[in-house]
Coordinates of C-alpha atoms in Angstrom, one line a residue:
Chain A
M1 CA 37.3 -9.9 2.3
P2 CA 38.0 -6.7 4.3
K3 CA 39.3 -7.2 7.8
S4 CA 36.8 -4.8 9.4
L5 CA 33.5 -3.4 8.1
P6 CA 33.1 0.3 7.7
D7 CA 31.4 2.2 10.4
A8 CA 27.9 3.0 9.0
E9 CA 27.3 5.9 11.4
K10 CA 30.5 7.6 10.4
L11 CA 29.7 7.0 6.7
C12 CA 26.4 8.7 7.2
T13 CA 28.2 11.8 8.5
D14 CA 30.8 11.6 5.7
L15 CA 28.0 11.3 3.1
A16 CA 26.2 14.3 4.5
D17 CA 29.4 16.3 4.5
A18 CA 30.1 15.3 0.9
M19 CA 26.5 16.4 -0.1
R20 CA 26.3 19.6 1.8
A21 CA 27.8 21.9 -0.8
H22 CA 25.7 20.4 -3.5
V23 CA 22.2 20.4 -2.0
D24 CA 19.8 23.3 -1.6
P25 CA 17.8 22.7 1.6
A26 CA 14.7 24.4 0.1
K27 CA 14.9 22.5 -3.2
T28 CA 16.5 19.1 -2.8
A29 CA 14.3 16.1 -2.1
L30 CA 15.5 12.7 -0.9
V31 CA 14.0 9.4 -1.8
G32 CA 15.2 6.4 0.2
I33 CA 14.9 2.9 -1.1
H34 CA 13.4 0.3 1.3
T35 CA 14.7 -0.6 3.8
G36 CA 18.3 0.5 4.4
G37 CA 18.0 3.5 2.1
V38 CA 15.1 4.9 4.0
W39 CA 17.1 4.8 7.2
V40 CA 20.0 6.6 5.6
A41 CA 17.7 9.1 4.0
E42 CA 16.2 9.9 7.5
K43 CA 19.7 10.7 8.8
L44 CA 20.7 12.7 5.8
H45 CA 17.5 14.7 5.9
A46 CA 18.2 15.7 9.5
A47 CA 21.9 16.4 9.0
L48 CA 21.4 18.5 5.9
G49 CA 18.3 20.3 7.3
L50 CA 16.2 19.7 4.2
K51 CA 12.8 21.3 4.1
I52 CA 11.0 18.9 1.7
P53 CA 9.9 15.7 3.5
A54 CA 11.8 12.6 2.4
G55 CA 10.1 10.0 0.2
S56 CA 10.5 6.3 0.3
M57 CA 10.3 3.7 -2.5
D58 CA 9.9 0.0 -2.6
V59 CA 11.0 -1.0 -6.1
S60 CA 9.4 -4.5 -6.0
F61 CA 7.0 -3.7 -8.8
Y62 CA 9.8 -2.6 -11.1
R63 CA 12.4 -5.3 -10.4
D64 CA 13.8 -7.0 -13.5
D65 CA 13.9 -10.4 -11.8
Y66 CA 10.1 -10.7 -11.2
H67 CA 9.7 -13.3 -13.8
Q68 CA 12.5 -15.5 -12.3
R69 CA 11.7 -14.9 -8.7
G70 CA 8.2 -13.7 -8.4
L71 CA 6.9 -10.9 -6.3
H72 CA 9.0 -9.8 -3.4
N73 CA 7.6 -10.7 0.0
N74 CA 6.5 -7.9 2.2
A75 CA 6.5 -5.2 -0.5
K76 CA 6.1 -1.8 1.1
T77 CA 4.1 1.1 -0.1
S78 CA 6.0 3.8 -1.9
Q79 CA 5.4 7.2 -0.6
I80 CA 6.5 10.3 -2.5
P81 CA 5.2 13.3 -0.5
F82 CA 6.3 16.0 -3.0
E83 CA 5.7 16.9 -6.6
V84 CA 8.2 14.9 -8.7
E85 CA 7.6 17.0 -11.8
G86 CA 10.6 19.4 -12.0
A87 CA 12.1 18.2 -8.7
H88 CA 15.7 18.0 -7.7
I89 CA 15.9 14.4 -6.3
V90 CA 18.6 12.4 -4.7
I91 CA 17.9 8.7 -4.5
V92 CA 19.4 7.2 -1.3
D93 CA 20.4 3.6 -0.8
D94 CA 22.7 1.8 1.6
V95 CA 24.9 -0.2 -0.7
L96 CA 25.5 0.1 -4.5
F97 CA 26.1 -3.2 -6.2
T98 CA 24.7 -4.3 -9.6
G99 CA 22.9 -1.1 -10.2
R100 CA 19.6 -2.9 -11.0
T101 CA 17.8 -1.5 -8.0
I102 CA 18.7 2.0 -9.0
R103 CA 17.5 1.4 -12.6
A104 CA 14.2 0.2 -11.1
A105 CA 14.0 3.2 -8.8
M106 CA 14.5 5.6 -11.6
N107 CA 11.8 3.9 -13.7
E108 CA 9.4 4.1 -10.7
L109 CA 10.2 7.8 -10.1
F110 CA 9.3 8.7 -13.7
D111 CA 5.9 7.2 -13.1
Y112 CA 5.3 10.1 -10.7
G113 CA 6.5 12.8 -13.0
R114 CA 9.6 14.1 -14.8
P115 CA 12.2 15.2 -12.3
A116 CA 14.6 18.0 -13.3
R117 CA 17.5 16.1 -12.0
I118 CA 18.3 12.8 -10.2
G119 CA 21.4 12.1 -8.1
L120 CA 22.4 9.0 -6.2
A121 CA 23.8 8.9 -2.7
V122 CA 25.0 5.6 -1.1
L123 CA 27.0 4.8 2.0
A124 CA 29.2 2.2 0.2
D125 CA 30.0 1.0 -3.3
R126 CA 30.8 -2.7 -3.2
S127 CA 31.6 -2.9 -7.0
G128 CA 30.1 -5.5 -9.2
R129 CA 28.1 -3.2 -11.5
E130 CA 26.0 -4.9 -14.2
L131 CA 24.6 -1.6 -15.6
P132 CA 26.1 1.8 -16.3
V133 CA 25.1 3.3 -13.0
A134 CA 27.4 5.4 -10.8
A135 CA 26.9 7.1 -7.4
T136 CA 26.9 10.9 -7.3
F137 CA 27.9 10.8 -3.6
C138 CA 29.7 7.8 -2.1
P139 CA 32.1 8.0 0.9
H140 CA 33.3 4.4 0.8
S141 CA 34.3 1.7 -1.7
L142 CA 35.1 -2.0 -1.1
S143 CA 35.2 -5.2 -3.0
L144 CA 33.3 -8.3 -1.8
P145 CA 32.9 -11.8 -3.3
D146 CA 29.6 -12.6 -4.9
T147 CA 28.7 -15.0 -2.1
Q148 CA 28.5 -12.2 0.5
M149 CA 26.1 -9.4 1.1
L150 CA 26.8 -6.2 2.9
A151 CA 23.6 -5.7 5.1
L152 CA 22.7 -2.5 6.9
E153 CA 21.1 -3.0 10.2
R154 CA 19.3 -0.7 12.6
A155 CA 19.5 -1.1 16.3
G156 CA 16.7 -0.2 18.7
D157 CA 18.3 3.2 19.4
G158 CA 18.4 4.0 15.7
K159 CA 22.1 3.3 15.3
L160 CA 23.1 1.9 11.9
S161 CA 25.8 -0.7 11.4
F162 CA 27.0 -3.1 8.7
R163 CA 27.1 -6.8 8.8
L164 CA 28.4 -9.4 6.3
V165 CA 25.8 -12.0 5.4
D166 CA 26.4 -15.1 3.3
R167 CA 24.0 -15.5 0.5
D168 CA 21.8 -18.6 0.4
K169 CA 23.3 -19.2 -3.1
P170 CA 25.7 -17.3 -5.3
A171 CA 23.9 -15.0 -7.8
E172 CA 24.2 -15.8 -11.4
P173 CA 25.3 -12.8 -13.4
G174 CA 22.5 -10.6 -14.4
E175 CA 20.0 -12.6 -12.3
A176 CA 18.9 -10.4 -9.5
I177 CA 18.7 -6.9 -8.2
A178 CA 21.1 -7.6 -5.4
D179 CA 22.0 -4.2 -4.2
T180 CA 19.1 -3.8 -1.8
E181 CA 21.4 -5.3 0.7
S182 CA 19.5 -4.5 3.8
G183 CA 17.1 -7.0 5.4
D184 CA 16.7 -10.0 3.2
G185 CA 19.1 -8.6 0.6
G186 CA 16.3 -8.0 -1.9
R187 CA 15.8 -11.7 -2.3
K188 CA 12.8 -13.9 -1.7
Chain B
M1 CA 0.0 -33.1 2.4
R2 CA -2.1 -30.0 1.8
D3 CA 0.3 -28.7 -0.8
K4 CA -0.1 -31.8 -2.9
Q5 CA -3.9 -31.9 -2.6
N6 CA -4.7 -28.2 -3.1
P7 CA -4.8 -27.5 -6.8
Q8 CA -4.3 -23.8 -6.1
L9 CA -0.8 -24.2 -4.8
N10 CA 2.3 -25.3 -6.8
R11 CA 5.0 -27.6 -5.5
N12 CA 6.7 -24.7 -3.8
G13 CA 3.6 -24.0 -1.8
E14 CA 3.0 -20.7 -3.8
L15 CA -0.4 -19.7 -5.0
T16 CA -0.6 -20.6 -8.7
H17 CA -4.4 -20.4 -9.3
L18 CA -7.1 -18.7 -7.3
L19 CA -10.1 -20.9 -7.4
S20 CA -11.6 -20.7 -4.0
I21 CA -10.8 -19.3 -0.5
E22 CA -11.8 -22.7 1.0
G23 CA -8.7 -24.6 1.8
L24 CA -6.2 -21.7 1.7
P25 CA -4.2 -21.3 4.8
R26 CA -4.4 -18.1 6.8
E27 CA -0.8 -17.2 5.9
I28 CA -1.7 -17.1 2.2
L29 CA -4.8 -15.0 2.8
T30 CA -2.8 -12.6 5.0
R31 CA 0.0 -12.4 2.4
I32 CA -2.5 -11.5 -0.4
L33 CA -3.9 -8.7 1.9
D34 CA -0.4 -7.5 2.8
T35 CA 0.6 -7.5 -0.9
A36 CA -2.5 -5.5 -1.9
A37 CA -1.6 -2.5 0.3
P38 CA 1.3 -1.2 -1.9
F39 CA -0.7 -1.8 -5.0
S40 CA -3.5 0.5 -3.8
E41 CA -0.9 3.4 -3.9
V42 CA -0.2 2.7 -7.6
S43 CA -3.7 3.7 -8.5
E44 CA -3.1 7.2 -7.0
R45 CA 0.0 8.0 -9.2
E46 CA 0.3 10.2 -12.1
V47 CA 1.0 7.0 -14.2
K48 CA -1.3 4.4 -12.8
K49 CA 0.7 1.5 -14.0
V50 CA 3.6 -0.8 -13.0
P51 CA 5.4 -3.0 -15.4
L52 CA 5.1 -6.4 -13.7
L53 CA 2.9 -8.1 -16.2
R54 CA 4.3 -6.3 -19.3
G55 CA 4.0 -8.6 -22.3
K56 CA 1.6 -11.0 -20.6
S57 CA -1.8 -11.8 -22.1
V58 CA -4.7 -11.9 -19.7
F59 CA -8.0 -13.4 -21.1
N60 CA -11.2 -12.5 -19.4
L61 CA -13.4 -15.6 -20.1
F62 CA -16.9 -14.6 -19.1
F63 CA -19.3 -17.4 -19.8
E64 CA -21.8 -15.4 -17.7
N65 CA -22.2 -11.7 -18.1
S66 CA -20.9 -9.3 -15.5
T67 CA -19.7 -6.0 -16.8
R68 CA -18.6 -4.7 -13.4
T69 CA -16.5 -7.7 -12.4
R70 CA -15.0 -8.0 -15.8
T71 CA -14.1 -4.3 -15.8
T72 CA -12.4 -4.4 -12.4
F73 CA -10.3 -7.4 -13.6
E74 CA -9.5 -5.5 -16.8
I75 CA -8.4 -2.4 -14.9
A76 CA -6.3 -4.4 -12.5
A77 CA -4.6 -6.3 -15.4
K78 CA -4.0 -3.1 -17.3
R79 CA -2.5 -1.3 -14.3
L80 CA 0.0 -4.2 -14.2
S81 CA 0.7 -3.5 -17.9
A82 CA -0.8 -6.7 -19.2
D83 CA -2.6 -7.0 -22.5
V84 CA -6.3 -7.8 -21.8
I85 CA -8.6 -9.7 -24.1
N86 CA -12.3 -9.8 -23.2
L87 CA -14.3 -12.7 -24.4
N88 CA -18.0 -12.9 -23.7
I89 CA -18.4 -16.5 -24.5
N90 CA -22.2 -16.8 -24.0
T91 CA -22.5 -14.8 -27.1
S92 CA -19.8 -16.6 -29.2
S93 CA -18.3 -20.1 -29.5
A94 CA -20.3 -21.8 -26.7
N95 CA -23.4 -21.0 -28.8
K96 CA -21.8 -22.8 -31.7
G97 CA -21.2 -25.9 -29.6
E98 CA -17.6 -25.5 -28.6
T99 CA -16.9 -27.1 -25.2
L100 CA -15.4 -25.3 -22.3
L101 CA -12.1 -27.2 -22.6
D102 CA -11.8 -26.7 -26.3
T103 CA -12.1 -23.0 -25.7
A104 CA -9.4 -23.2 -23.1
D105 CA -7.1 -25.2 -25.5
N106 CA -7.6 -22.7 -28.3
L107 CA -6.7 -19.8 -26.1
A108 CA -3.7 -21.7 -24.7
A109 CA -2.6 -22.1 -28.4
M110 CA -2.7 -18.3 -28.6
Q111 CA 0.0 -18.1 -25.9
A112 CA -2.4 -17.0 -23.1
D113 CA -0.8 -16.4 -19.7
M114 CA -3.8 -16.0 -17.5
F115 CA -7.5 -16.8 -17.6
I116 CA -10.1 -14.9 -15.5
V117 CA -13.1 -17.2 -15.5
R118 CA -16.7 -16.4 -14.8
H119 CA -19.1 -19.3 -15.2
A120 CA -22.7 -20.1 -14.2
S121 CA -21.6 -23.6 -13.3
S122 CA -19.8 -24.3 -10.0
G123 CA -16.4 -25.9 -10.6
A124 CA -15.8 -24.6 -14.1
P125 CA -12.6 -22.6 -13.3
H126 CA -11.3 -25.6 -11.4
L127 CA -12.0 -27.9 -14.4
I128 CA -10.1 -25.5 -16.6
A129 CA -7.1 -25.3 -14.3
Q130 CA -7.0 -29.1 -14.0
H131 CA -7.2 -29.5 -17.7
L132 CA -4.4 -27.0 -18.4
G133 CA -2.1 -28.9 -16.0
V134 CA -2.9 -32.2 -17.8
A135 CA -2.5 -30.6 -21.2
G136 CA 1.0 -29.3 -20.3
H137 CA -0.1 -25.7 -20.0
D138 CA 0.5 -25.3 -16.3
H139 CA 2.2 -22.0 -16.9
I140 CA -1.3 -20.5 -17.5
H141 CA -2.8 -19.2 -14.3
V142 CA -6.5 -19.3 -13.6
I143 CA -8.5 -16.9 -11.4
N144 CA -12.1 -17.8 -10.5
A145 CA -14.2 -14.6 -11.1
G146 CA -17.4 -16.3 -9.8
D147 CA -18.6 -19.8 -10.5
G148 CA -22.3 -20.7 -9.9
R149 CA -23.1 -20.7 -6.3
H150 CA -19.7 -21.9 -5.4
A151 CA -17.1 -19.1 -4.9
H152 CA -16.1 -15.6 -5.8
P153 CA -12.7 -15.5 -4.1
T154 CA -11.5 -12.1 -5.2
Q155 CA -14.7 -10.6 -3.9
G156 CA -14.2 -12.4 -0.6
L157 CA -10.6 -11.1 -0.4
L158 CA -11.4 -7.5 -1.2
D159 CA -14.1 -7.7 1.5
M160 CA -11.4 -8.9 3.9
Y161 CA -9.1 -6.1 2.8
T162 CA -11.9 -3.6 3.5
I163 CA -12.6 -5.0 7.0
R164 CA -8.9 -5.0 7.9
H165 CA -8.6 -1.5 6.6
Y166 CA -11.3 -0.2 8.9
K167 CA -11.1 -2.7 11.8
K168 CA -7.4 -3.6 11.8
N169 CA -7.8 -7.0 13.5
F170 CA -10.1 -9.9 12.7
T171 CA -9.8 -11.8 16.0
Q172 CA -12.2 -9.7 18.1
L173 CA -14.9 -8.9 15.5
S174 CA -18.6 -9.7 15.3
V175 CA -19.6 -9.9 11.6
A176 CA -23.1 -10.4 10.2
I177 CA -23.7 -11.5 6.6
V178 CA -27.3 -10.6 5.6
G179 CA -29.7 -11.6 2.9
D180 CA -29.7 -14.1 0.0
V181 CA -27.1 -16.6 1.3
L182 CA -28.7 -19.4 -0.7
H183 CA -27.7 -18.1 -4.1
S184 CA -24.6 -16.3 -3.0
R185 CA -21.1 -17.4 -4.0
V186 CA -19.9 -14.2 -2.4
A187 CA -21.3 -15.3 1.0
R188 CA -19.5 -18.7 0.8
S189 CA -16.2 -17.0 0.0
Q190 CA -16.8 -14.5 2.8
I191 CA -17.6 -17.2 5.3
H192 CA -14.4 -19.2 4.5
A193 CA -12.2 -16.1 4.6
L194 CA -13.7 -14.8 7.9
T195 CA -13.4 -18.1 9.7
T196 CA -9.9 -18.7 8.3
L197 CA -8.8 -15.3 9.5
G198 CA -10.1 -16.0 13.0
V199 CA -13.3 -14.0 13.3
P200 CA -14.8 -15.4 16.6
D201 CA -18.5 -14.3 16.1
L202 CA -19.8 -14.9 12.6
R203 CA -23.5 -14.6 11.9
V204 CA -25.7 -15.1 8.9
I205 CA -29.1 -13.4 8.8
A206 CA -31.7 -14.6 6.3
P207 CA -35.1 -16.1 5.9
K208 CA -35.2 -19.9 6.1
T209 CA -36.0 -20.1 2.3
L210 CA -32.8 -18.2 1.4
L211 CA -30.4 -20.3 3.6
P212 CA -28.6 -23.4 2.3
T213 CA -29.2 -26.4 4.5
G214 CA -26.3 -27.2 6.9
I215 CA -24.8 -23.7 6.7
E216 CA -24.1 -24.0 10.5
R217 CA -21.4 -26.5 9.7
L218 CA -19.3 -23.8 8.2
G219 CA -19.0 -22.2 11.6
V220 CA -21.7 -19.5 11.5
K221 CA -24.6 -18.7 13.9
V222 CA -27.9 -18.5 12.0
F223 CA -30.5 -15.7 12.7
N224 CA -33.8 -15.5 11.0
D225 CA -34.6 -12.2 12.9
M226 CA -32.5 -9.4 11.5
R227 CA -32.9 -7.2 14.6
E228 CA -31.6 -9.9 16.8
G229 CA -28.7 -10.8 14.5
L230 CA -27.5 -7.3 14.1
R231 CA -27.1 -6.6 17.8
G232 CA -23.6 -5.4 18.6
V233 CA -21.9 -6.3 15.4
D234 CA -18.8 -4.5 14.0
V235 CA -19.4 -5.3 10.4
V236 CA -22.6 -5.7 8.4
M237 CA -22.1 -7.4 5.0
M238 CA -25.2 -7.1 2.8
L239 CA -25.8 -9.5 -0.1
R240 CA -27.6 -8.8 -3.3
L241 CA -31.0 -10.4 -3.6
Q242 CA -30.4 -12.5 -6.7
S243 CA -33.9 -12.5 -8.2
E244 CA -32.6 -13.7 -11.5
R245 CA -31.5 -17.0 -9.9
M246 CA -34.8 -17.6 -8.1
Q247 CA -37.1 -20.2 -9.5
G248 CA -40.4 -20.6 -7.7
A249 CA -41.8 -18.8 -4.7
L250 CA -38.9 -18.3 -2.3
L251 CA -40.1 -14.9 -1.4
P252 CA -43.6 -13.3 -1.1
S253 CA -42.3 -10.1 -2.6
T254 CA -39.3 -7.8 -2.6
Q255 CA -41.3 -5.3 -0.5
E256 CA -41.9 -8.0 2.1
F257 CA -38.2 -8.8 1.9
F258 CA -37.2 -5.2 2.5
K259 CA -39.5 -5.0 5.5
S260 CA -37.8 -7.9 7.2
Y261 CA -34.3 -8.0 5.8
G262 CA -33.6 -4.6 4.2
L263 CA -30.9 -2.7 6.0
T264 CA -32.6 0.5 7.3
P265 CA -31.2 3.2 9.6
D266 CA -33.2 1.9 12.5
K267 CA -32.0 -1.6 12.1
L268 CA -28.4 -0.5 11.6
A269 CA -28.7 1.4 14.9
L270 CA -28.7 -2.0 16.7
A271 CA -25.1 -2.7 15.5
K272 CA -22.1 -1.0 17.2
P273 CA -22.1 2.8 16.6
D274 CA -18.9 2.5 14.5
A275 CA -20.1 -0.5 12.5
I276 CA -19.3 -0.5 8.8
V277 CA -21.8 -1.5 6.1
M278 CA -20.6 -3.4 3.1
H279 CA -22.2 -4.5 -0.2
P280 CA -20.6 -6.4 -3.1
G281 CA -22.7 -4.5 -5.6
P282 CA -24.7 -4.0 -7.7
M283 CA -27.1 -2.8 -5.0
N284 CA -30.9 -3.1 -5.2
R285 CA -31.9 0.0 -3.3
G286 CA -35.1 -0.5 -1.5
V287 CA -34.8 -4.3 -1.6
E288 CA -31.8 -5.3 0.6
I289 CA -30.6 -1.8 1.5
D290 CA -32.2 1.6 2.2
S291 CA -30.7 4.5 0.3
A292 CA -30.2 6.4 3.6
V293 CA -27.8 3.5 4.7
A294 CA -26.2 3.0 1.2
D295 CA -25.3 6.7 1.1
G296 CA -24.7 7.1 4.8
G297 CA -21.6 7.7 6.8
Q298 CA -21.2 4.0 7.8
A299 CA -21.2 2.6 4.3
V300 CA -17.9 1.6 2.8
I301 CA -19.3 0.3 -0.4
L302 CA -17.3 2.6 -2.8
P303 CA -14.0 2.0 -0.9
Q304 CA -14.7 -1.7 -1.5
V305 CA -14.6 -1.1 -5.2
T306 CA -11.4 0.9 -5.0
F307 CA -9.8 -1.8 -2.8
G308 CA -11.0 -4.5 -5.2
I309 CA -8.6 -3.2 -7.9
A310 CA -5.6 -3.4 -5.6
V311 CA -6.5 -6.8 -4.3
R312 CA -7.0 -8.1 -7.9
M313 CA -3.6 -6.6 -8.9
A314 CA -2.0 -8.4 -5.9
V315 CA -3.5 -11.7 -6.8
M316 CA -2.5 -11.5 -10.5
A317 CA 1.0 -10.4 -9.6
M318 CA 1.4 -13.2 -7.1
L319 CA 0.1 -15.9 -9.5
A320 CA 2.1 -14.6 -12.5
G321 CA 5.2 -14.6 -10.3
S322 CA 4.8 -18.0 -8.9
T323 CA 7.7 -20.2 -9.9

């Protein structure tokens, strides 16, 4: 376990800096994954001065653990306010873990159209991949035991911070999309 | 304990069948409405489908004809990627003498995952659900798509979704249910849902001959005079006059009924100016509703149909995901 958690606000700045040379403000569209990814996407959108409004996705209807765990409580409405066909999209999430959320997100995006390109931006990679998924932009890597989740939180003033949360029970390999680590950690 | 007695809930307190709104706690009703919201967006996509029920077999068991209800369930199941099999049983096995439960057993042997049941007899979906449990098929979920005069829970839920969409909050509303309450399973489901969700002023408006006895015990105020009953309401829920279920002389004529209980612009003017008008369909224009109202700015009858798909998707996804 790391002695101190990374500073989420600083990681947002670092992530924006890493992306700047690779995005076209008139062409690049962000899609944040609920809930933490939406917060990060808002910050990146402002920092990068993007013109296309950011979208948001709740991948509950595409999760691969529905038959084990049922429908996610409080599923949110996905909103993609731009034409996906031919778009240059960067999916934004807070933490990359198993890769299952990202697979679900890509499947969902393709139901809106065929993007020209999809990238992935995350604040942190906590390792533990179960699928061949890699971030395009990621300013921080760390290693955590399976029993812990790295949860992004947002304070009343909009400031983001990380917190370590013990999982109710350790995940069995391949069991869950566990890298939606904000809020309830993507679990029921 | 409620969880043990209510056949609709599994041991984890999750909804596993939807048989009736009666007896469901407010949290479950609210959760269904909350879950329906993201599903309504799915129908606006380029690909109007999500993979939740991929590989599942949903059987529409319609022992009583209803093309419209069957179609909405079929669309909802298909938008969840399920395979849908439609059986109009009044034209098949039942005529050859097969019992309801034999039919259920046969379909269970075909690896069914969900039954959508419409039946002229009250309690038929409940009987099937109970039988499946006893027969060791409790992985099969049952949705009541209308049984006799008893219940039509998904209609009640889509009505609640519609009201919440336009009026936001149930706890300050005046709602009037108008027309043939006696034959209406829709009215029963609406009344249970509205009282559970905390509507403080719930009225039914109907002639004495079209009211079940003791309806007041469900927590409604009864009005025989439509003008009196509509005064100041936020929501007007019209019912279809079910002439096909009427034996004997309950009504002098449909013209007479329209005169007293048809929703016309002048009667609607007694409700709040922003009142919405609902109807479960199919409408009898000129019997329970005037065309000027049905096609007017206060009618939300077609949005009800659209919301109905999302609500049915939500119910199916919740049932199929119950563990």
